[in-house]
PDB file of C-alpha atoms and ligand atoms in Angstrom:
ATOM      1  CA  UNK A   1       0.000   0.000   0.000  1.00  0.00           C
ATOM      2  CA  UNK A   2       1.234   3.462  -0.775  1.00  0.00           C
ATOM      3  CA  UNK A   3      -0.148   6.893  -0.078  1.00  0.00           C
ATOM      4  CA  UNK A   4       0.281   9.917  -2.290  1.00  0.00           C
ATOM      5  CA  UNK A   5       1.660  13.124  -0.856  1.00  0.00           C
ATOM      6  CA  UNK A   6       0.833  16.103  -3.047  1.00  0.00           C
ATOM      7  CA  UNK A   7       3.005  19.181  -3.029  1.00  0.00           C
ATOM      8  CA  UNK A   8       2.491  22.278  -5.174  1.00  0.00           C
ATOM      9  CA  UNK A   9       4.070  20.733  -8.236  1.00  0.00           C
ATOM     10  CA  UNK A  10       4.783  17.097  -7.462  1.00  0.00           C
ATOM     11  CA  UNK A  11       3.141  13.918  -6.234  1.00  0.00           C
ATOM     12  CA  UNK A  12       5.508  11.724  -4.239  1.00  0.00           C
ATOM     13  CA  UNK A  13       4.937   8.131  -3.210  1.00  0.00           C
ATOM     14  CA  UNK A  14       5.514   7.506   0.486  1.00  0.00           C
ATOM     15  CA  UNK A  15       5.440   4.097   2.189  1.00  0.00           C
ATOM     16  CA  UNK A  16       2.575   3.744   4.668  1.00  0.00           C
ATOM     17  CA  UNK A  17       3.877   3.311   8.204  1.00  0.00           C
ATOM     18  CA  UNK A  18       2.955  -0.014   9.751  1.00  0.00           C
ATOM     19  CA  UNK A  19       0.631   0.001  12.750  1.00  0.00           C
ATOM     20  CA  UNK A  20       1.672  -0.814  16.295  1.00  0.00           C
ATOM     21  CA  UNK A  21       0.078  -3.983  17.633  1.00  0.00           C
ATOM     22  CA  UNK A  22       0.739  -4.676  21.279  1.00  0.00           C
ATOM     23  CA  UNK A  23       0.122  -8.302  22.158  1.00  0.00           C
ATOM     24  CA  UNK A  24       0.356  -9.360  25.800  1.00  0.00           C
ATOM     25  CA  UNK A  25       1.419 -13.003  25.942  1.00  0.00           C
ATOM     26  CA  UNK A  26      -1.239 -14.965  27.788  1.00  0.00           C
ATOM     27  CA  UNK A  27       1.455 -17.485  28.724  1.00  0.00           C
ATOM     28  CA  UNK A  28       2.160 -15.160  31.653  1.00  0.00           C
ATOM     29  CA  UNK A  29      -1.513 -14.944  32.646  1.00  0.00           C
ATOM     30  CA  UNK A  30      -3.382 -16.942  35.252  1.00  0.00           C
ATOM     31  CA  UNK A  31      -4.602 -19.827  33.062  1.00  0.00           C
ATOM     32  CA  UNK A  32      -7.291 -20.647  35.613  1.00  0.00           C
ATOM     33  CA  UNK A  33      -8.863 -17.246  34.936  1.00  0.00           C
ATOM     34  CA  UNK A  34      -8.158 -16.855  31.245  1.00  0.00           C
ATOM     35  CA  UNK A  35     -11.362 -15.006  30.325  1.00  0.00           C
ATOM     36  CA  UNK A  36     -10.956 -12.334  32.983  1.00  0.00           C
ATOM     37  CA  UNK A  37      -7.238 -12.034  32.248  1.00  0.00           C
ATOM     38  CA  UNK A  38      -8.056 -11.453  28.566  1.00  0.00           C
ATOM     39  CA  UNK A  39     -10.662  -8.832  29.427  1.00  0.00           C
ATOM     40  CA  UNK A  40      -8.222  -7.116  31.767  1.00  0.00           C
ATOM     41  CA  UNK A  41      -5.576  -6.895  29.008  1.00  0.00           C
ATOM     42  CA  UNK A  42      -8.038  -5.547  26.430  1.00  0.00           C
ATOM     43  CA  UNK A  43      -9.162  -2.902  28.931  1.00  0.00           C
ATOM     44  CA  UNK A  44      -5.525  -2.036  29.538  1.00  0.00           C
ATOM     45  CA  UNK A  45      -5.154  -1.250  25.827  1.00  0.00           C
ATOM     46  CA  UNK A  46      -3.932  -4.514  24.238  1.00  0.00           C
ATOM     47  CA  UNK A  47      -4.504  -4.755  20.469  1.00  0.00           C
ATOM     48  CA  UNK A  48      -3.989  -8.506  20.259  1.00  0.00           C
ATOM     49  CA  UNK A  49      -3.779 -11.393  22.702  1.00  0.00           C
ATOM     50  CA  UNK A  50      -0.777 -13.619  22.018  1.00  0.00           C
ATOM     51  CA  UNK A  51      -1.568 -17.300  22.550  1.00  0.00           C
ATOM     52  CA  UNK A  52       1.399 -19.685  22.803  1.00  0.00           C
ATOM     53  CA  UNK A  53       0.385 -23.123  21.648  1.00  0.00           C
ATOM     54  CA  UNK A  54       3.011 -25.683  22.616  1.00  0.00           C
ATOM     55  CA  UNK A  55       2.335 -29.312  22.150  1.00  0.00           C
ATOM     56  CA  UNK A  56       4.474 -32.139  23.400  1.00  0.00           C
ATOM     57  CA  UNK A  57       4.029 -34.626  20.610  1.00  0.00           C
ATOM     58  CA  UNK A  58       4.950 -38.251  20.268  1.00  0.00           C
ATOM     59  CA  UNK A  59       5.392 -38.104  16.534  1.00  0.00           C
ATOM     60  CA  UNK A  60       8.013 -36.226  14.590  1.00  0.00           C
ATOM     61  CA  UNK A  61       7.880 -34.644  11.163  1.00  0.00           C
ATOM     62  CA  UNK A  62       7.879 -38.137   9.671  1.00  0.00           C
ATOM     63  CA  UNK A  63       4.739 -38.831  11.690  1.00  0.00           C
ATOM     64  CA  UNK A  64       6.127 -42.076  13.118  1.00  0.00           C
ATOM     65  CA  UNK A  65       5.028 -42.719  16.675  1.00  0.00           C
ATOM     66  CA  UNK A  66       7.978 -43.427  18.904  1.00  0.00           C
ATOM     67  CA  UNK A  67      10.677 -41.336  17.243  1.00  0.00           C
ATOM     68  CA  UNK A  68      13.485 -40.052  19.425  1.00  0.00           C
ATOM     69  CA  UNK A  69      11.765 -37.801  21.947  1.00  0.00           C
ATOM     70  CA  UNK A  70      14.209 -34.932  21.533  1.00  0.00           C
ATOM     71  CA  UNK A  71      13.756 -34.893  17.766  1.00  0.00           C
ATOM     72  CA  UNK A  72       9.995 -35.183  17.939  1.00  0.00           C
ATOM     73  CA  UNK A  73       9.424 -32.203  20.204  1.00  0.00           C
ATOM     74  CA  UNK A  74       9.503 -28.628  19.083  1.00  0.00           C
ATOM     75  CA  UNK A  75       9.700 -27.151  22.592  1.00  0.00           C
ATOM     76  CA  UNK A  76      10.053 -28.785  26.013  1.00  0.00           C
ATOM     77  CA  UNK A  77       6.762 -27.458  27.305  1.00  0.00           C
ATOM     78  CA  UNK A  78       3.013 -27.989  27.041  1.00  0.00           C
ATOM     79  CA  UNK A  79       0.493 -25.175  27.173  1.00  0.00           C
ATOM     80  CA  UNK A  80      -2.917 -24.829  25.564  1.00  0.00           C
ATOM     81  CA  UNK A  81      -4.689 -26.103  22.483  1.00  0.00           C
ATOM     82  CA  UNK A  82      -7.774 -25.522  20.377  1.00  0.00           C
ATOM     83  CA  UNK A  83     -10.330 -26.394  23.116  1.00  0.00           C
ATOM     84  CA  UNK A  84      -8.994 -23.570  25.272  1.00  0.00           C
ATOM     85  CA  UNK A  85      -9.004 -21.130  22.333  1.00  0.00           C
ATOM     86  CA  UNK A  86     -12.638 -22.117  21.655  1.00  0.00           C
ATOM     87  CA  UNK A  87     -13.573 -21.489  25.287  1.00  0.00           C
ATOM     88  CA  UNK A  88     -11.806 -18.149  25.355  1.00  0.00           C
ATOM     89  CA  UNK A  89     -13.431 -17.085  22.078  1.00  0.00           C
ATOM     90  CA  UNK A  90     -16.826 -17.264  23.818  1.00  0.00           C
ATOM     91  CA  UNK A  91     -15.655 -14.538  26.195  1.00  0.00           C
ATOM     92  CA  UNK A  92     -13.758 -12.138  23.948  1.00  0.00           C
ATOM     93  CA  UNK A  93     -13.858 -10.604  20.496  1.00  0.00           C
ATOM     94  CA  UNK A  94     -10.125  -9.823  20.662  1.00  0.00           C
ATOM     95  CA  UNK A  95      -7.693 -10.797  17.896  1.00  0.00           C
ATOM     96  CA  UNK A  96      -6.175 -14.085  19.056  1.00  0.00           C
ATOM     97  CA  UNK A  97      -2.606 -14.152  17.760  1.00  0.00           C
ATOM     98  CA  UNK A  98      -1.747 -17.848  17.901  1.00  0.00           C
ATOM     99  CA  UNK A  99       1.917 -18.885  17.895  1.00  0.00           C
ATOM    100  CA  UNK A 100       2.268 -22.570  17.118  1.00  0.00           C
ATOM    101  CA  UNK A 101       5.291 -24.221  18.688  1.00  0.00           C
ATOM    102  CA  UNK A 102       4.469 -27.698  17.503  1.00  0.00           C
ATOM    103  CA  UNK A 103       6.144 -30.148  15.170  1.00  0.00           C
ATOM    104  CA  UNK A 104       3.242 -30.527  12.742  1.00  0.00           C
ATOM    105  CA  UNK A 105       1.337 -27.225  12.525  1.00  0.00           C
ATOM    106  CA  UNK A 106      -0.791 -28.464   9.632  1.00  0.00           C
ATOM    107  CA  UNK A 107      -2.547 -30.816  12.083  1.00  0.00           C
ATOM    108  CA  UNK A 108      -3.991 -27.832  13.971  1.00  0.00           C
ATOM    109  CA  UNK A 109      -5.244 -25.564  11.188  1.00  0.00           C
ATOM    110  CA  UNK A 110      -8.748 -26.939  11.002  1.00  0.00           C
ATOM    111  CA  UNK A 111      -9.331 -27.145  14.744  1.00  0.00           C
ATOM    112  CA  UNK A 112      -7.899 -23.693  15.438  1.00  0.00           C
ATOM    113  CA  UNK A 113      -9.935 -22.182  12.618  1.00  0.00           C
ATOM    114  CA  UNK A 114     -13.097 -23.683  14.096  1.00  0.00           C
ATOM    115  CA  UNK A 115     -12.060 -22.566  17.576  1.00  0.00           C
ATOM    116  CA  UNK A 116     -11.947 -18.927  16.454  1.00  0.00           C
ATOM    117  CA  UNK A 117      -8.214 -18.202  16.211  1.00  0.00           C
ATOM    118  CA  UNK A 118      -7.416 -14.982  14.313  1.00  0.00           C
ATOM    119  CA  UNK A 119      -3.753 -15.347  13.409  1.00  0.00           C
ATOM    120  CA  UNK A 120      -1.933 -18.641  12.847  1.00  0.00           C
ATOM    121  CA  UNK A 121       1.847 -18.336  13.014  1.00  0.00           C
ATOM    122  CA  UNK A 122       3.815 -21.504  12.332  1.00  0.00           C
ATOM    123  CA  UNK A 123       7.570 -22.087  12.560  1.00  0.00           C
ATOM    124  CA  UNK A 124       9.605 -22.199   9.358  1.00  0.00           C
ATOM    125  CA  UNK A 125      11.925 -24.865  10.827  1.00  0.00           C
ATOM    126  CA  UNK A 126       9.164 -27.484  10.728  1.00  0.00           C
ATOM    127  CA  UNK A 127       7.428 -26.315   7.548  1.00  0.00           C
ATOM    128  CA  UNK A 128      10.165 -26.406   4.911  1.00  0.00           C
ATOM    129  CA  UNK A 129       8.262 -28.907   2.771  1.00  0.00           C
ATOM    130  CA  UNK A 130       4.660 -27.860   3.172  1.00  0.00           C
ATOM    131  CA  UNK A 131       4.450 -24.103   3.839  1.00  0.00           C
ATOM    132  CA  UNK A 132       2.600 -23.415   0.598  1.00  0.00           C
ATOM    133  CA  UNK A 133      -0.147 -25.854   1.478  1.00  0.00           C
ATOM    134  CA  UNK A 134      -0.148 -24.611   5.057  1.00  0.00           C
ATOM    135  CA  UNK A 135      -0.621 -20.938   4.067  1.00  0.00           C
ATOM    136  CA  UNK A 136      -3.449 -21.884   1.726  1.00  0.00           C
ATOM    137  CA  UNK A 137      -5.168 -23.928   4.438  1.00  0.00           C
ATOM    138  CA  UNK A 138      -4.788 -21.187   7.056  1.00  0.00           C
ATOM    139  CA  UNK A 139      -6.362 -18.601   4.745  1.00  0.00           C
ATOM    140  CA  UNK A 140      -9.151 -20.949   3.738  1.00  0.00           C
ATOM    141  CA  UNK A 141     -10.112 -21.232   7.421  1.00  0.00           C
ATOM    142  CA  UNK A 142     -10.310 -17.451   7.734  1.00  0.00           C
ATOM    143  CA  UNK A 143      -7.086 -16.949   9.675  1.00  0.00           C
ATOM    144  CA  UNK A 144      -4.108 -14.709   8.966  1.00  0.00           C
ATOM    145  CA  UNK A 145      -0.916 -16.662   8.236  1.00  0.00           C
ATOM    146  CA  UNK A 146       2.415 -15.776   9.823  1.00  0.00           C
ATOM    147  CA  UNK A 147       5.802 -17.459   9.946  1.00  0.00           C
ATOM    148  CA  UNK A 148       8.121 -17.573  12.965  1.00  0.00           C
ATOM    149  CA  UNK A 149      11.808 -18.311  13.204  1.00  0.00           C
ATOM    150  CA  UNK A 150      13.992 -19.403  16.092  1.00  0.00           C
ATOM    151  CA  UNK A 151      17.129 -17.419  17.045  1.00  0.00           C
ATOM    152  CA  UNK A 152      19.421 -19.872  15.241  1.00  0.00           C
ATOM    153  CA  UNK A 153      17.490 -19.832  11.964  1.00  0.00           C
ATOM    154  CA  UNK A 154      18.798 -17.533   9.198  1.00  0.00           C
ATOM    155  CA  UNK A 155      16.459 -14.767   8.093  1.00  0.00           C
ATOM    156  CA  UNK A 156      16.822 -15.791   4.443  1.00  0.00           C
ATOM    157  CA  UNK A 157      14.708 -18.861   5.231  1.00  0.00           C
ATOM    158  CA  UNK A 158      11.535 -16.769   5.414  1.00  0.00           C
ATOM    159  CA  UNK A 159      12.045 -14.741   2.195  1.00  0.00           C
ATOM    160  CA  UNK A 160      10.293 -17.244  -0.085  1.00  0.00           C
ATOM    161  CA  UNK A 161       7.257 -17.232   2.209  1.00  0.00           C
ATOM    162  CA  UNK A 162       6.982 -13.435   2.139  1.00  0.00           C
ATOM    163  CA  UNK A 163       7.619 -13.198  -1.589  1.00  0.00           C
ATOM    164  CA  UNK A 164       5.305 -16.017  -2.614  1.00  0.00           C
ATOM    165  CA  UNK A 165       2.202 -15.319  -4.711  1.00  0.00           C
ATOM    166  CA  UNK A 166       0.264 -16.504  -1.697  1.00  0.00           C
ATOM    167  CA  UNK A 167       2.372 -14.906   1.034  1.00  0.00           C
ATOM    168  CA  UNK A 168       2.425 -14.998   4.807  1.00  0.00           C
ATOM    169  CA  UNK A 169       1.270 -11.681   6.264  1.00  0.00           C
ATOM    170  CA  UNK A 170       3.571 -11.499   9.269  1.00  0.00           C
ATOM    171  CA  UNK A 171       7.061 -12.619  10.260  1.00  0.00           C
ATOM    172  CA  UNK A 172       7.677 -13.375  13.935  1.00  0.00           C
ATOM    173  CA  UNK A 173      11.324 -12.998  14.901  1.00  0.00           C
ATOM    174  CA  UNK A 174      11.938 -14.947  18.119  1.00  0.00           C
ATOM    175  CA  UNK A 175      14.103 -12.912  20.456  1.00  0.00           C
ATOM    176  CA  UNK A 176      14.528 -15.808  22.917  1.00  0.00           C
ATOM    177  CA  UNK A 177      14.588 -19.585  22.437  1.00  0.00           C
ATOM    178  CA  UNK A 178      10.920 -20.580  22.257  1.00  0.00           C
ATOM    179  CA  UNK A 179       9.443 -22.535  25.141  1.00  0.00           C
ATOM    180  CA  UNK A 180       9.135 -20.295  28.182  1.00  0.00           C
ATOM    181  CA  UNK A 181       8.292 -16.770  29.254  1.00  0.00           C
ATOM    182  CA  UNK A 182      10.585 -14.573  31.328  1.00  0.00           C
ATOM    183  CA  UNK A 183      13.810 -15.128  29.372  1.00  0.00           C
ATOM    184  CA  UNK A 184      16.423 -12.546  28.407  1.00  0.00           C
ATOM    185  CA  UNK A 185      16.051 -10.653  25.124  1.00  0.00           C
ATOM    186  CA  UNK A 186      18.748 -11.525  22.535  1.00  0.00           C
ATOM    187  CA  UNK A 187      19.848  -8.174  21.006  1.00  0.00           C
ATOM    188  CA  UNK A 188      21.570  -9.852  18.033  1.00  0.00           C
ATOM    189  CA  UNK A 189      18.134 -10.681  16.640  1.00  0.00           C
ATOM    190  CA  UNK A 190      17.681  -6.995  15.772  1.00  0.00           C
ATOM    191  CA  UNK A 191      19.852  -7.551  12.701  1.00  0.00           C
ATOM    192  CA  UNK A 192      17.124  -9.837  11.387  1.00  0.00           C
ATOM    193  CA  UNK A 193      14.431  -7.257  12.133  1.00  0.00           C
ATOM    194  CA  UNK A 194      16.412  -4.475  10.418  1.00  0.00           C
ATOM    195  CA  UNK A 195      17.051  -6.603   7.352  1.00  0.00           C
ATOM    196  CA  UNK A 196      13.377  -7.504   7.089  1.00  0.00           C
ATOM    197  CA  UNK A 197      12.195  -3.919   7.549  1.00  0.00           C
ATOM    198  CA  UNK A 198      14.567  -2.628   4.865  1.00  0.00           C
ATOM    199  CA  UNK A 199      13.424  -5.298   2.460  1.00  0.00           C
ATOM    200  CA  UNK A 200       9.698  -5.166   3.279  1.00  0.00           C
ATOM    201  CA  UNK A 201       8.635  -1.664   4.455  1.00  0.00           C
ATOM    202  CA  UNK A 202       4.995  -2.635   4.928  1.00  0.00           C
ATOM    203  CA  UNK A 203       5.296  -6.101   6.427  1.00  0.00           C
ATOM    204  CA  UNK A 204       4.032  -6.848   9.933  1.00  0.00           C
ATOM    205  CA  UNK A 205       7.154  -7.794  11.898  1.00  0.00           C
ATOM    206  CA  UNK A 206       6.548  -9.290  15.331  1.00  0.00           C
ATOM    207  CA  UNK A 207       9.126  -9.759  18.065  1.00  0.00           C
ATOM    208  CA  UNK A 208       8.592 -12.220  20.891  1.00  0.00           C
ATOM    209  CA  UNK A 209      10.656 -12.819  24.013  1.00  0.00           C
ATOM    210  CA  UNK A 210      12.132 -10.493  26.620  1.00  0.00           C
ATOM    211  CA  UNK A 211      10.327  -7.370  25.378  1.00  0.00           C
ATOM    212  CA  UNK A 212       9.569  -4.668  27.907  1.00  0.00           C
ATOM    213  CA  UNK A 213      10.412  -1.062  28.796  1.00  0.00           C
ATOM    214  CA  UNK A 214      14.172  -1.702  28.711  1.00  0.00           C
ATOM    215  CA  UNK A 215      14.274  -3.436  25.298  1.00  0.00           C
ATOM    216  CA  UNK A 216      11.407  -1.913  23.314  1.00  0.00           C
ATOM    217  CA  UNK A 217      13.321   1.041  21.852  1.00  0.00           C
ATOM    218  CA  UNK A 218      15.913  -1.264  20.342  1.00  0.00           C
ATOM    219  CA  UNK A 219      13.223  -3.438  18.759  1.00  0.00           C
ATOM    220  CA  UNK A 220      11.094  -0.515  17.597  1.00  0.00           C
ATOM    221  CA  UNK A 221      13.968   1.372  15.958  1.00  0.00           C
ATOM    222  CA  UNK A 222      15.042  -1.833  14.212  1.00  0.00           C
ATOM    223  CA  UNK A 223      11.556  -1.858  12.673  1.00  0.00           C
ATOM    224  CA  UNK A 224       9.383  -4.213  14.722  1.00  0.00           C
ATOM    225  CA  UNK A 225       5.727  -3.151  14.937  1.00  0.00           C
ATOM    226  CA  UNK A 226       3.980  -6.125  16.564  1.00  0.00           C
ATOM    227  CA  UNK A 227       5.216  -6.509  20.105  1.00  0.00           C
ATOM    228  CA  UNK A 228       4.628  -9.584  22.236  1.00  0.00           C
ATOM    229  CA  UNK A 229       5.204  -9.022  25.929  1.00  0.00           C
ATOM    230  CA  UNK A 230       4.434 -11.511  28.674  1.00  0.00           C
ATOM    231  CA  UNK A 231       6.228 -11.071  31.968  1.00  0.00           C
ATOM    232  CA  UNK A 232       6.890  -7.343  31.519  1.00  0.00           C
ATOM    233  CA  UNK A 233       3.143  -6.649  31.181  1.00  0.00           C
ATOM    234  CA  UNK A 234       1.645  -9.193  33.567  1.00  0.00           C
ATOM    235  CA  UNK A 235       4.347  -8.621  36.170  1.00  0.00           C
ATOM    236  CA  UNK A 236       4.012  -4.838  36.144  1.00  0.00           C
ATOM    237  CA  UNK A 237       2.186  -2.925  38.893  1.00  0.00           C
ATOM    238  CA  UNK A 238       0.575  -0.889  36.097  1.00  0.00           C
ATOM    239  CA  UNK A 239       0.207  -3.059  32.956  1.00  0.00           C
ATOM    240  CA  UNK A 240      -1.684  -0.298  31.093  1.00  0.00           C
ATOM    241  CA  UNK A 241       1.316   1.956  31.485  1.00  0.00           C
ATOM    242  CA  UNK A 242       3.665  -0.681  30.032  1.00  0.00           C
ATOM    243  CA  UNK A 243       1.325  -1.326  27.081  1.00  0.00           C
ATOM    244  CA  UNK A 244       1.146   2.378  26.366  1.00  0.00           C
ATOM    245  CA  UNK A 245       4.925   2.756  26.633  1.00  0.00           C
ATOM    246  CA  UNK A 246       5.449  -0.093  24.142  1.00  0.00           C
ATOM    247  CA  UNK A 247       3.001   1.534  21.719  1.00  0.00           C
ATOM    248  CA  UNK A 248       4.588   4.972  22.036  1.00  0.00           C
ATOM    249  CA  UNK A 249       8.008   3.548  21.226  1.00  0.00           C
ATOM    250  CA  UNK A 250       6.739   1.803  18.060  1.00  0.00           C
ATOM    251  CA  UNK A 251       4.812   4.875  16.910  1.00  0.00           C
ATOM    252  CA  UNK A 252       7.796   7.118  17.463  1.00  0.00           C
ATOM    253  CA  UNK A 253      10.101   4.822  15.481  1.00  0.00           C
ATOM    254  CA  UNK A 254       7.553   4.485  12.673  1.00  0.00           C
ATOM    255  CA  UNK A 255       7.289   8.262  12.320  1.00  0.00           C
ATOM    256  CA  UNK A 256      10.954   8.440  11.418  1.00  0.00           C
ATOM    257  CA  UNK A 257      10.638   5.732   8.707  1.00  0.00           C
TER     258      UNK A 257
HETATM  259  C1  LIG B 301       8.104 -18.070  24.378  1.00  0.00           C
HETATM  260  C2  LIG B 301       6.812 -17.497  23.938  1.00  0.00           C
HETATM  261  C3  LIG B 301       6.569 -16.098  24.300  1.00  0.00           C
HETATM  262  C4  LIG B 301       6.600 -15.788  25.769  1.00  0.00           C
HETATM  263  C5  LIG B 301       7.177 -14.408  25.930  1.00  0.00           C
HETATM  264  O1  LIG B 301       8.306 -19.277  23.743  1.00  0.00           O
HETATM  265  O2  LIG B 301       6.711 -17.588  22.511  1.00  0.00           O
HETATM  266  O3  LIG B 301       5.376 -15.611  23.707  1.00  0.00           O
HETATM  267  O4  LIG B 301       5.359 -15.835  26.398  1.00  0.00           O
HETATM  268  O5  LIG B 301       7.303 -14.128  27.263  1.00  0.00           O
HETATM  269  P1  LIG B 301       8.187 -12.919  27.834  1.00  0.00           P
HETATM  270  O6  LIG B 301       7.627 -11.669  27.256  1.00  0.00           O
HETATM  271  O7  LIG B 301       8.025 -13.044  29.293  1.00  0.00           O
HETATM  272  O8  LIG B 301       9.602 -13.148  27.372  1.00  0.00           O
HETATM  273 ZN1  LIG B 302       5.016 -16.630  21.485  1.00  0.00          ZN
END
């Protein structure tokens, strides 16, 4: 998308700044009170609710039951699945930004679509062979496709997915190793964000892991506009203040684009 800026004698094309989306990570919420936690975050000013779906599976990419446990698991944790998303959907209209940390994301497209997920972000590391089919499926179920990459994965791996005729609409740059909240932000990942922003001025670029008041400026100036924040929001005495601070930083950085 481009907007025209008319001067007295010229019409210039300017890139449209991307919008800030602040997404508290519900992984840091009280799971026993998910509906009220979601409502609280929306009232505090959240744009999206980030839902970390981690599944401890007994089959690997080859779908053989009983593969080496380490190889078969995407992350060493287990969180929520489609039934919980479906329950939460009954209590909120919020955009549910689902981050799939599972070995076979294609297995969850149908059930998450039916459950009312809004965004479906899968990891590139486990989707090398079927991302085209996956993106098509995600869109056909009315969800917005995104691709995530772990800290060790080169940024070039996501280019084909962004440049495809049927592209993903967001890239999630992991700024910690996926699996748990409350870890330390990895500043080196900002090189990936900068590279992406230079290449794709209008792409939604999400960062996830260790974001908060002390790291947001670095992420925002690198070009990130979708900000996931778990412990820094839920652990704050004034979560609304943190959400607003994250938004201000993104908006300020976008103005200078
Ligand atoms: C980690 C998850 C994150 C996590 C972020 O695997 O993808 O969404 O909740 O938590 P904080 O913001 O506490 O690092
Ligand atoms: Zn996440």
